[in-house]
XYZ file of C-alpha atoms in Angstrom:
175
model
C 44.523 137.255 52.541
C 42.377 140.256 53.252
C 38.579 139.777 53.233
C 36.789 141.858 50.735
C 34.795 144.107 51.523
C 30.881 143.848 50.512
C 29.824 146.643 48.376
C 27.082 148.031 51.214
C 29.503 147.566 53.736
C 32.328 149.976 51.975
C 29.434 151.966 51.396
C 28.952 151.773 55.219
C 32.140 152.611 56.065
C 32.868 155.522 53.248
C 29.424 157.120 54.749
C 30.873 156.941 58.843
C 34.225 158.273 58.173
C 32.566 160.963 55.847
C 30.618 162.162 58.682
C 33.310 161.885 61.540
C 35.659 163.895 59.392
C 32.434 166.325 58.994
C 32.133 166.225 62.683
C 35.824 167.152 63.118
C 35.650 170.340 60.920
C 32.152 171.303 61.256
C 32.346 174.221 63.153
C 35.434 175.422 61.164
C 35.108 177.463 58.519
C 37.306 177.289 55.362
C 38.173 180.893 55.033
C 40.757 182.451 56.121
C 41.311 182.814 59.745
C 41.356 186.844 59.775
C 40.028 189.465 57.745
C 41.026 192.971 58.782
C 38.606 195.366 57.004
C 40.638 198.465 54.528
C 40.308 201.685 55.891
C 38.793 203.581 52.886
C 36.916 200.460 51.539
C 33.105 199.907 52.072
C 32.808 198.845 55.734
C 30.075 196.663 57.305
C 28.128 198.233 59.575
C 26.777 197.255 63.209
C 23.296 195.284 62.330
C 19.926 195.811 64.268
C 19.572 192.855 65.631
C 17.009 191.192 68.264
C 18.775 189.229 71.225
C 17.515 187.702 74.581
C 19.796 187.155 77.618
C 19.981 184.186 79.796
C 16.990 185.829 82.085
C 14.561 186.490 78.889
C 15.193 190.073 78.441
C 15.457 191.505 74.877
C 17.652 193.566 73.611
C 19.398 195.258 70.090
C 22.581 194.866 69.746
C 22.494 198.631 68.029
C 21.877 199.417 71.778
C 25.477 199.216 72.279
C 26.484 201.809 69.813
C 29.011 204.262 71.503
C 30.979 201.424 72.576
C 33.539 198.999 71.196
C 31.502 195.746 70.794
C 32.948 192.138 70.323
C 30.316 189.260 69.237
C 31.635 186.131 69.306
C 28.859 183.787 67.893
C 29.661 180.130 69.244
C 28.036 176.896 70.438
C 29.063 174.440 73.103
C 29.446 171.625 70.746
C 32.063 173.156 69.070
C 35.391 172.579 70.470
C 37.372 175.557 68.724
C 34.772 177.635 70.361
C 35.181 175.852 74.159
C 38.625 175.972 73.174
C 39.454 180.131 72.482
C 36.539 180.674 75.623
C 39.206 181.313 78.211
C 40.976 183.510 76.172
C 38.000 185.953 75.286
C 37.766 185.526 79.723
C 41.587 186.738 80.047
C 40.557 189.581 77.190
C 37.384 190.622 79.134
C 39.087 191.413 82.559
C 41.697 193.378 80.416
C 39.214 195.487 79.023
C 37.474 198.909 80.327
C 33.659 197.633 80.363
C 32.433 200.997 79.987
C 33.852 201.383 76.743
C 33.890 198.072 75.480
C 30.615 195.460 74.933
C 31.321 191.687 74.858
C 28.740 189.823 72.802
C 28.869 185.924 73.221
C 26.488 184.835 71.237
C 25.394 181.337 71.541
C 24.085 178.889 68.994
C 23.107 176.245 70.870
C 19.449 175.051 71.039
C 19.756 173.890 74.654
C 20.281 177.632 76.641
C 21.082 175.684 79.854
C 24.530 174.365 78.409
C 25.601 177.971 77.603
C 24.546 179.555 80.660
C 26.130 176.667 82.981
C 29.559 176.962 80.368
C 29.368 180.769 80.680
C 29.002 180.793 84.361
C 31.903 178.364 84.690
C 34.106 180.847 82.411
C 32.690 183.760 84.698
C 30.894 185.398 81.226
C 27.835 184.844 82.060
C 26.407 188.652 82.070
C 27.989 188.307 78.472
C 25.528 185.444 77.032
C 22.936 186.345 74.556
C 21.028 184.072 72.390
C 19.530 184.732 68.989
C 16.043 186.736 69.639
C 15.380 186.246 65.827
C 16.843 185.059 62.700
C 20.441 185.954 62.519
C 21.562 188.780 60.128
C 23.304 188.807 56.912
C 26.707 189.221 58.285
C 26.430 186.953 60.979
C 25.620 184.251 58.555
C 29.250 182.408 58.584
C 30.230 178.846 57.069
C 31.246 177.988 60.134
C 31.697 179.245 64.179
C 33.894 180.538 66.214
C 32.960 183.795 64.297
C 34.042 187.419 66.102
C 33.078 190.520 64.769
C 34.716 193.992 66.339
C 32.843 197.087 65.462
C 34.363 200.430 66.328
C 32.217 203.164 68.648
C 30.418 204.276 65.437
C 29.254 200.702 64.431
C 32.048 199.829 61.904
C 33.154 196.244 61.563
C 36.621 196.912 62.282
C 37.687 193.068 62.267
C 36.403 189.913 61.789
C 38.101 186.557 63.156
C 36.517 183.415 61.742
C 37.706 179.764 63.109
C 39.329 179.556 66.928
C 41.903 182.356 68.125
C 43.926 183.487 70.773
C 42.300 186.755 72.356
C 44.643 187.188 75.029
C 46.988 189.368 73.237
C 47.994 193.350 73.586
C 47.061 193.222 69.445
C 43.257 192.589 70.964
C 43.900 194.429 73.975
C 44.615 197.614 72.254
C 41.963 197.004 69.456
C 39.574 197.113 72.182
C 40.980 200.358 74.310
């Protein structure tokens, strides 16, 4: 015969695997993985928005109007981020820097495990860090998060949960 539970103990145990299955899917959104924005229909547009790099500089991300820009707003402790990292790597030495910005910004509260991450991923001139409270359409459910604006500062696509960047879709998106 099976012992029966005690009613704080199920309670126990309903509470753990509640929050491992939270831990699983936490940094996945529930949306769906791609949204391609309608030409014609109100686009977002590139937000000013205050961010340091790894060496304590500031900077707007407006600053990099006249390029293609990518953000990709992740966190070390999410594995669908660590995961799709060395595919945005393949993507970046694909790309024509001086037409294209790369954007990874990171989440975490502990700089250090982005910037040794980065480094390892060879992105590390790509890591910025929240320089104030993130803006409206960076506010996701749930990260990996990309955003591609055009030159002009249209969101041109947005990517939320884990992808693979190393593609010619991606490639070309970004020429």
């Amino acid at each position: 015969l099976m012992p029966i539970l005690s009613s704080k103990s199920a309670i126990f145990h309903l509470l753990a695997g509640s929050a491992l299955l939270f831990s699983l899917h936490s940094c996945q959104p529930p949306t769906s993985p791609r949204k391609k924005v309608a030409k014609g229909a109100q686009q977002e547009q590139l937000p000013a928005f205050q961010m340091q790099q790894a060496d304590g500089r500031m900077v707007d991300l407006q600053s990099f109007k006249g390029k293609k820009i990518m953000v990709n707003l992740w966190a070390t402790w999410c594995a669908p981020c660590r995961t799709e990292m060395p595919s945005i790597a393949a993507l970046y030495t694909s790309i024509d820097t001086n037409k294209t910005a790369l954007i990874l910004l990171s989440l975490d509260e502990k700089k250090e495990k982005s910037i040794e991450f980065l480094a390892a991923q060879s992105l590390g001139n790509q890591l910025y860090f929240p320089g104030e409270d993130l803006p409206d359409l960076f506010n996701v459910m749930g990260i990996p998060a990309t955003f591609i604006f055009d030159e002009n500062g249209k969101l041109i696509e947005q990517v939320m949960g884990s992808t693979d960047y190393d593609n010619e879709r991606f490639r070309n998106m970004l020429k």
